[in-house]
Amino acid sequence: MTTANPEQSFGTNPTQVRESDHYQEEYVKSFVEKWDELIDWEQRWKSEGEFFIELLRSRGIKRVLDVACGTGFHSVRLLSAGFDVTSADGSPEMLAKAFKNARNRGLILRTVQADWRWLNRTIHEQFDAVICLGNSFTHLFAEHDRRKALAEFYATLNHDGILILDQRNYDSILDQGFSSKHKYYYCGKNVSAEPEYMDDGLARFRYTFPDNSTYHLNMFPLRRKYTRRLMHEVGFQHIETYGDFKGTFDAHEPDFLVHVAEKEYQEEDEED
């Protein structure tokens, strides 16, 4: 097992660190400073295309809350495309980097540090869409935390709003082993993001950079049906899932899944 970066704190048994709050200790400043090497904004832009922009525009979305803005990639893209964006994250290091990235591109982000589980304590507005991207939702290890966060997202949305949430295709990794085929998300050259340890309750990923520095993230391996079920149980009625931005896909083929959940309430027709 690769030695963890000394700036990160995982204790003597890293595979037993399964706490929702631990991400604060994982996103240390040096890791955040390298995060854009992992993403490669230009390549990510090409691989993703206009998927999210077209998705939002097709639903008449204007106001967007990016609850996992990270270093600001999607916030900057959407702001540049004319959306009214509020950028939130639980990591102050990420927010600082996102604001800097936007400013370097001539934009000013409206940023706020927020914990998803108590989102409405901090955010007192309603939005047409909430986006939670970058595999971020998998930082929540307890089911009650996941339910609470989804309920907060739901409450923040307007009556006809949508939630867009993505995740790694953990079903594929757990059932067939890891194989990054397309690199739609992590496009950086000579940078690797691979699982070091996997079980039904933990996905421990190792991130290695060209200077041989290594970092780790501990995440919960969400299965697709489980994530969709939680969304339904919180109140989202209709959920559509894309695999690597495609509407039709084989279950184990895509690297990433994108769930689009609609809040709008529609009465079901009574059966005869």
mmCIF file of C-alpha atoms in Angstrom:
data_model
loop_
_atom_site.group_PDB
_atom_site.id
_atom_site.type_symbol
_atom_site.label_atom_id
_atom_site.label_comp_id
_atom_site.label_asym_id
_atom_site.label_seq_id
_atom_site.Cartn_x
_atom_site.Cartn_y
_atom_site.Cartn_z
ATOM 1 C CA MET A 1 0.000 0.000 0.000
ATOM 2 C CA THR A 2 1.319 3.426 -0.966
ATOM 3 C CA THR A 3 2.289 5.724 1.885
ATOM 4 C CA ALA A 4 -0.171 8.562 2.408
ATOM 5 C CA ASN A 5 0.934 12.146 2.035
ATOM 6 C CA PRO A 6 2.126 13.382 5.465
ATOM 7 C CA GLU A 7 -0.078 16.470 5.171
ATOM 8 C CA GLN A 8 -3.168 14.274 5.140
ATOM 9 C CA SER A 9 -4.348 12.549 8.318
ATOM 10 C CA PHE A 10 -5.701 8.993 8.081
ATOM 11 C CA GLY A 11 -4.236 7.518 11.268
ATOM 12 C CA THR A 12 -2.653 4.090 11.553
ATOM 13 C CA ASN A 13 -5.454 2.261 9.736
ATOM 14 C CA PRO A 14 -6.576 4.362 6.745
ATOM 15 C CA THR A 15 -9.158 1.837 5.520
ATOM 16 C CA GLN A 16 -11.123 2.275 8.749
ATOM 17 C CA VAL A 17 -11.560 6.029 8.257
ATOM 18 C CA ARG A 18 -15.203 6.146 7.195
ATOM 19 C CA GLU A 19 -16.554 9.461 8.439
ATOM 20 C CA SER A 20 -18.507 12.093 6.528
ATOM 21 C CA ASP A 21 -16.571 14.952 8.123
ATOM 22 C CA HIS A 22 -13.114 13.604 7.297
ATOM 23 C CA TYR A 23 -12.957 15.217 3.849
ATOM 24 C CA GLN A 24 -11.912 18.442 5.601
ATOM 25 C CA GLU A 25 -8.610 16.755 6.520
ATOM 26 C CA GLU A 26 -8.219 15.196 3.079
ATOM 27 C CA TYR A 27 -8.412 18.346 0.953
ATOM 28 C CA VAL A 28 -5.225 19.894 2.303
ATOM 29 C CA LYS A 29 -3.895 23.023 0.586
ATOM 30 C CA SER A 30 -1.140 21.258 -1.400
ATOM 31 C CA PHE A 31 -3.681 18.735 -2.762
ATOM 32 C CA VAL A 32 -6.125 21.478 -3.707
ATOM 33 C CA GLU A 33 -3.319 23.360 -5.497
ATOM 34 C CA LYS A 34 -2.728 20.263 -7.654
ATOM 35 C CA TRP A 35 -6.398 19.469 -8.276
ATOM 36 C CA ASP A 36 -6.533 21.316 -11.585
ATOM 37 C CA GLU A 37 -3.639 19.201 -12.862
ATOM 38 C CA LEU A 38 -5.922 16.234 -12.323
ATOM 39 C CA ILE A 39 -8.927 17.792 -14.037
ATOM 40 C CA ASP A 40 -7.188 19.646 -16.902
ATOM 41 C CA TRP A 41 -9.890 22.248 -17.561
ATOM 42 C CA GLU A 42 -9.378 22.397 -21.331
ATOM 43 C CA GLN A 43 -9.550 18.630 -21.840
ATOM 44 C CA ARG A 44 -12.452 18.317 -19.432
ATOM 45 C CA TRP A 45 -14.262 21.021 -21.394
ATOM 46 C CA LYS A 46 -13.756 19.058 -24.632
ATOM 47 C CA SER A 47 -14.757 15.688 -23.185
ATOM 48 C CA GLU A 48 -17.865 17.032 -21.446
ATOM 49 C CA GLY A 49 -18.955 19.300 -24.274
ATOM 50 C CA GLU A 50 -22.172 21.254 -23.738
ATOM 51 C CA PHE A 51 -23.894 18.441 -21.823
ATOM 52 C CA PHE A 52 -24.724 20.327 -18.618
ATOM 53 C CA ILE A 53 -25.326 23.671 -20.339
ATOM 54 C CA GLU A 54 -27.785 22.140 -22.801
ATOM 55 C CA LEU A 55 -29.441 20.116 -20.044
ATOM 56 C CA LEU A 56 -30.063 23.237 -17.975
ATOM 57 C CA ARG A 57 -31.139 25.406 -20.886
ATOM 58 C CA SER A 58 -33.601 22.776 -22.131
ATOM 59 C CA ARG A 59 -35.428 23.090 -18.810
ATOM 60 C CA GLY A 60 -35.397 26.876 -18.704
ATOM 61 C CA ILE A 61 -32.983 26.952 -15.758
ATOM 62 C CA LYS A 62 -31.643 30.357 -14.765
ATOM 63 C CA ARG A 63 -30.459 30.175 -11.129
ATOM 64 C CA VAL A 64 -28.002 27.419 -10.208
ATOM 65 C CA LEU A 65 -26.530 26.405 -6.859
ATOM 66 C CA ASP A 66 -23.256 24.523 -7.311
ATOM 67 C CA VAL A 67 -22.977 22.782 -3.940
ATOM 68 C CA ALA A 68 -19.638 21.075 -4.660
ATOM 69 C CA CYS A 69 -17.859 23.734 -6.681
ATOM 70 C CA GLY A 70 -14.366 22.417 -5.938
ATOM 71 C CA THR A 71 -11.848 24.529 -7.830
ATOM 72 C CA GLY A 72 -14.676 26.135 -9.775
ATOM 73 C CA PHE A 73 -14.732 24.331 -13.126
ATOM 74 C CA HIS A 74 -18.514 24.005 -13.501
ATOM 75 C CA SER A 75 -19.304 27.283 -11.745
ATOM 76 C CA VAL A 76 -17.047 29.126 -14.196
ATOM 77 C CA ARG A 77 -18.482 27.285 -17.200
ATOM 78 C CA LEU A 78 -22.062 28.029 -16.219
ATOM 79 C CA LEU A 79 -21.340 31.612 -15.264
ATOM 80 C CA SER A 80 -19.644 32.110 -18.641
ATOM 81 C CA ALA A 81 -22.727 30.643 -20.332
ATOM 82 C CA GLY A 82 -24.991 33.239 -18.701
ATOM 83 C CA PHE A 83 -26.414 31.366 -15.719
ATOM 84 C CA ASP A 84 -26.849 33.011 -12.311
ATOM 85 C CA VAL A 85 -24.547 30.850 -10.182
ATOM 86 C CA THR A 86 -23.910 30.575 -6.452
ATOM 87 C CA SER A 87 -20.870 28.438 -5.622
ATOM 88 C CA ALA A 88 -20.708 26.465 -2.384
ATOM 89 C CA ASP A 89 -18.279 23.945 -0.940
ATOM 90 C CA GLY A 90 -17.438 22.506 2.441
ATOM 91 C CA SER A 91 -13.712 23.092 1.943
ATOM 92 C CA PRO A 92 -12.448 26.649 2.430
ATOM 93 C CA GLU A 93 -9.308 25.710 0.482
ATOM 94 C CA MET A 94 -11.422 24.700 -2.515
ATOM 95 C CA LEU A 95 -13.497 27.890 -2.341
ATOM 96 C CA ALA A 96 -10.389 30.060 -2.262
ATOM 97 C CA LYS A 97 -8.970 28.239 -5.293
ATOM 98 C CA ALA A 98 -12.299 28.482 -7.155
ATOM 99 C CA PHE A 99 -12.528 32.230 -6.556
ATOM 100 C CA LYS A 100 -8.949 32.671 -7.796
ATOM 101 C CA ASN A 101 -9.579 30.555 -10.900
ATOM 102 C CA ALA A 102 -12.675 32.584 -11.767
ATOM 103 C CA ARG A 103 -10.921 35.905 -11.200
ATOM 104 C CA ASN A 104 -8.095 34.799 -13.527
ATOM 105 C CA ARG A 105 -10.779 34.364 -16.199
ATOM 106 C CA GLY A 106 -12.342 37.756 -15.591
ATOM 107 C CA LEU A 107 -15.246 36.458 -13.498
ATOM 108 C CA ILE A 108 -16.327 36.945 -9.894
ATOM 109 C CA LEU A 109 -17.822 33.937 -8.119
ATOM 110 C CA ARG A 110 -20.420 34.356 -5.394
ATOM 111 C CA THR A 111 -19.043 31.816 -2.906
ATOM 112 C CA VAL A 112 -20.264 30.394 0.391
ATOM 113 C CA GLN A 113 -18.905 27.698 2.676
ATOM 114 C CA ALA A 114 -21.673 25.274 3.547
ATOM 115 C CA ASP A 115 -22.264 21.799 4.901
ATOM 116 C CA TRP A 116 -24.881 20.017 2.778
ATOM 117 C CA ARG A 117 -26.571 18.515 5.837
ATOM 118 C CA TRP A 118 -27.459 22.007 7.067
ATOM 119 C CA LEU A 119 -27.474 23.770 3.719
ATOM 120 C CA ASN A 120 -30.557 25.859 4.422
ATOM 121 C CA ARG A 121 -28.970 27.369 7.526
ATOM 122 C CA THR A 122 -26.512 29.074 5.180
ATOM 123 C CA ILE A 123 -28.413 29.358 1.904
ATOM 124 C CA HIS A 124 -31.638 31.340 2.232
ATOM 125 C CA GLU A 125 -32.614 31.425 -1.432
ATOM 126 C CA GLN A 126 -34.395 29.151 -3.889
ATOM 127 C CA PHE A 127 -32.807 27.845 -7.069
ATOM 128 C CA ASP A 128 -33.941 26.331 -10.340
ATOM 129 C CA ALA A 129 -31.181 23.729 -10.164
ATOM 130 C CA VAL A 130 -28.769 22.268 -7.651
ATOM 131 C CA ILE A 131 -25.679 20.591 -9.068
ATOM 132 C CA CYS A 132 -23.487 18.237 -7.028
ATOM 133 C CA LEU A 133 -20.721 17.113 -9.363
ATOM 134 C CA GLY A 134 -17.198 15.696 -9.249
ATOM 135 C CA ASN A 135 -18.149 12.480 -7.425
ATOM 136 C CA SER A 136 -18.569 14.668 -4.346
ATOM 137 C CA PHE A 137 -21.661 13.015 -2.860
ATOM 138 C CA THR A 138 -19.589 9.911 -2.113
ATOM 139 C CA HIS A 139 -17.867 11.770 0.727
ATOM 140 C CA LEU A 140 -20.935 11.046 2.868
ATOM 141 C CA PHE A 141 -20.508 7.716 4.653
ATOM 142 C CA ALA A 142 -23.636 7.514 6.832
ATOM 143 C CA GLU A 143 -27.006 6.915 5.212
ATOM 144 C CA HIS A 144 -28.698 9.469 7.455
ATOM 145 C CA ASP A 145 -26.165 12.049 6.205
ATOM 146 C CA ARG A 146 -26.993 11.196 2.594
ATOM 147 C CA ARG A 147 -30.727 11.432 3.254
ATOM 148 C CA LYS A 148 -30.320 14.724 5.102
ATOM 149 C CA ALA A 149 -28.212 16.231 2.334
ATOM 150 C CA LEU A 150 -30.670 15.169 -0.378
ATOM 151 C CA ALA A 151 -33.543 16.608 1.671
ATOM 152 C CA GLU A 152 -31.667 19.903 1.954
ATOM 153 C CA PHE A 153 -31.068 19.955 -1.800
ATOM 154 C CA TYR A 154 -34.762 19.245 -2.350
ATOM 155 C CA ALA A 155 -35.828 22.070 -0.026
ATOM 156 C CA THR A 156 -33.518 24.550 -1.759
ATOM 157 C CA LEU A 157 -35.109 23.930 -5.156
ATOM 158 C CA ASN A 158 -38.054 25.755 -6.664
ATOM 159 C CA HIS A 159 -41.173 23.613 -7.155
ATOM 160 C CA ASP A 160 -40.105 22.591 -10.679
ATOM 161 C CA GLY A 161 -36.367 22.508 -10.002
ATOM 162 C CA ILE A 162 -33.884 19.736 -10.718
ATOM 163 C CA LEU A 163 -30.954 18.138 -8.945
ATOM 164 C CA ILE A 164 -27.985 16.991 -11.033
ATOM 165 C CA LEU A 165 -25.718 14.631 -9.109
ATOM 166 C CA ASP A 166 -22.883 12.536 -10.477
ATOM 167 C CA GLN A 167 -20.821 9.637 -9.166
ATOM 168 C CA ARG A 168 -18.258 7.119 -10.241
ATOM 169 C CA ASN A 169 -19.710 3.888 -11.597
ATOM 170 C CA TYR A 170 -18.939 1.980 -8.412
ATOM 171 C CA ASP A 171 -21.052 -0.977 -9.552
ATOM 172 C CA SER A 172 -18.507 -1.626 -12.271
ATOM 173 C CA ILE A 173 -15.537 -1.280 -9.929
ATOM 174 C CA LEU A 174 -17.048 -3.493 -7.222
ATOM 175 C CA ASP A 175 -18.352 -6.152 -9.612
ATOM 176 C CA GLN A 176 -15.696 -6.232 -12.330
ATOM 177 C CA GLY A 177 -12.657 -4.359 -11.049
ATOM 178 C CA PHE A 178 -11.320 -0.922 -11.936
ATOM 179 C CA SER A 179 -10.770 0.099 -15.549
ATOM 180 C CA SER A 180 -10.811 3.780 -16.493
ATOM 181 C CA LYS A 181 -11.725 3.615 -20.155
ATOM 182 C CA HIS A 182 -12.587 7.121 -21.273
ATOM 183 C CA LYS A 183 -11.261 9.649 -18.737
ATOM 184 C CA TYR A 184 -14.138 12.043 -19.189
ATOM 185 C CA TYR A 185 -13.531 13.578 -15.783
ATOM 186 C CA TYR A 186 -9.864 13.302 -14.861
ATOM 187 C CA CYS A 187 -8.114 14.362 -18.039
ATOM 188 C CA GLY A 188 -4.717 15.478 -16.738
ATOM 189 C CA LYS A 189 -1.653 13.995 -18.408
ATOM 190 C CA ASN A 190 0.665 11.797 -16.321
ATOM 191 C CA VAL A 191 -1.797 11.992 -13.427
ATOM 192 C CA SER A 192 -3.493 8.873 -12.104
ATOM 193 C CA ALA A 193 -6.598 8.383 -9.967
ATOM 194 C CA GLU A 194 -7.017 4.733 -9.058
ATOM 195 C CA PRO A 195 -8.556 2.708 -6.230
ATOM 196 C CA GLU A 196 -6.075 1.439 -3.680
ATOM 197 C CA TYR A 197 -8.651 -0.406 -1.579
ATOM 198 C CA MET A 198 -12.296 -1.338 -2.168
ATOM 199 C CA ASP A 199 -15.045 -2.998 -0.189
ATOM 200 C CA ASP A 200 -18.802 -2.439 0.051
ATOM 201 C CA GLY A 201 -18.282 0.425 2.507
ATOM 202 C CA LEU A 202 -15.102 2.125 1.316
ATOM 203 C CA ALA A 203 -13.448 3.234 -1.904
ATOM 204 C CA ARG A 204 -9.966 4.499 -1.058
ATOM 205 C CA PHE A 205 -8.492 6.260 -4.104
ATOM 206 C CA ARG A 206 -4.858 7.149 -4.671
ATOM 207 C CA TYR A 207 -3.958 10.255 -6.706
ATOM 208 C CA THR A 208 -0.435 10.413 -8.112
ATOM 209 C CA PHE A 209 1.008 13.489 -9.819
ATOM 210 C CA PRO A 210 3.973 14.010 -12.183
ATOM 211 C CA ASP A 211 6.220 15.178 -9.319
ATOM 212 C CA ASN A 212 5.553 11.780 -7.639
ATOM 213 C CA SER A 213 3.482 13.362 -4.894
ATOM 214 C CA THR A 214 0.651 11.124 -3.730
ATOM 215 C CA TYR A 215 -2.648 11.887 -2.014
ATOM 216 C CA HIS A 216 -5.656 9.818 -0.981
ATOM 217 C CA LEU A 217 -9.402 10.220 -0.664
ATOM 218 C CA ASN A 218 -11.698 7.882 1.267
ATOM 219 C CA MET A 219 -15.193 7.679 -0.249
ATOM 220 C CA PHE A 220 -18.334 5.596 -0.003
ATOM 221 C CA PRO A 221 -18.951 3.396 -3.094
ATOM 222 C CA LEU A 222 -22.503 4.313 -4.047
ATOM 223 C CA ARG A 223 -24.336 1.813 -6.196
ATOM 224 C CA ARG A 224 -26.539 3.255 -8.930
ATOM 225 C CA LYS A 225 -29.859 1.720 -7.810
ATOM 226 C CA TYR A 226 -29.208 2.710 -4.196
ATOM 227 C CA THR A 227 -28.559 6.353 -5.120
ATOM 228 C CA ARG A 228 -31.696 6.495 -7.251
ATOM 229 C CA ARG A 229 -33.764 4.891 -4.477
ATOM 230 C CA LEU A 230 -32.614 7.484 -1.928
ATOM 231 C CA MET A 231 -33.564 10.269 -4.310
ATOM 232 C CA HIS A 232 -37.028 8.805 -4.795
ATOM 233 C CA GLU A 233 -37.535 8.348 -1.058
ATOM 234 C CA VAL A 234 -36.572 11.957 -0.339
ATOM 235 C CA GLY A 235 -39.241 13.140 -2.784
ATOM 236 C CA PHE A 236 -37.795 13.388 -6.277
ATOM 237 C CA GLN A 237 -40.358 11.821 -8.575
ATOM 238 C CA HIS A 238 -38.619 11.303 -11.884
ATOM 239 C CA ILE A 239 -34.921 10.417 -12.200
ATOM 240 C CA GLU A 240 -32.986 9.979 -15.412
ATOM 241 C CA THR A 241 -29.471 8.527 -15.356
ATOM 242 C CA TYR A 242 -26.784 9.048 -17.989
ATOM 243 C CA GLY A 243 -23.612 6.991 -18.402
ATOM 244 C CA ASP A 244 -20.635 9.067 -19.553
ATOM 245 C CA PHE A 245 -23.172 11.641 -20.823
ATOM 246 C CA LYS A 246 -25.126 9.066 -22.838
ATOM 247 C CA GLY A 247 -28.776 8.235 -22.216
ATOM 248 C CA THR A 248 -28.389 4.603 -23.261
ATOM 249 C CA PHE A 249 -25.534 2.511 -21.887
ATOM 250 C CA ASP A 250 -24.574 -0.913 -20.568
ATOM 251 C CA ALA A 251 -24.560 -1.020 -16.766
ATOM 252 C CA HIS A 252 -20.823 -1.604 -16.327
ATOM 253 C CA GLU A 253 -19.565 0.370 -19.329
ATOM 254 C CA PRO A 254 -19.374 4.035 -18.200
ATOM 255 C CA ASP A 255 -16.802 5.464 -15.836
ATOM 256 C CA PHE A 256 -19.238 8.024 -14.429
ATOM 257 C CA LEU A 257 -22.984 8.287 -13.947
ATOM 258 C CA VAL A 258 -25.038 11.499 -13.940
ATOM 259 C CA HIS A 259 -28.438 11.462 -12.231
ATOM 260 C CA VAL A 260 -30.984 14.148 -13.139
ATOM 261 C CA ALA A 261 -33.770 14.242 -10.536
ATOM 262 C CA GLU A 262 -36.915 16.316 -10.966
ATOM 263 C CA LYS A 263 -38.711 17.874 -8.009
ATOM 264 C CA GLU A 264 -41.905 18.787 -9.859
ATOM 265 C CA TYR A 265 -44.880 16.949 -8.365
ATOM 266 C CA GLN A 266 -47.170 15.173 -10.785
ATOM 267 C CA GLU A 267 -50.162 13.210 -9.700
ATOM 268 C CA GLU A 268 -50.159 9.635 -10.904
ATOM 269 C CA ASP A 269 -53.130 8.476 -12.927
ATOM 270 C CA GLU A 270 -55.335 6.093 -11.005
ATOM 271 C CA GLU A 271 -55.437 2.597 -12.407
ATOM 272 C CA ASP A 272 -58.788 1.221 -13.477
#
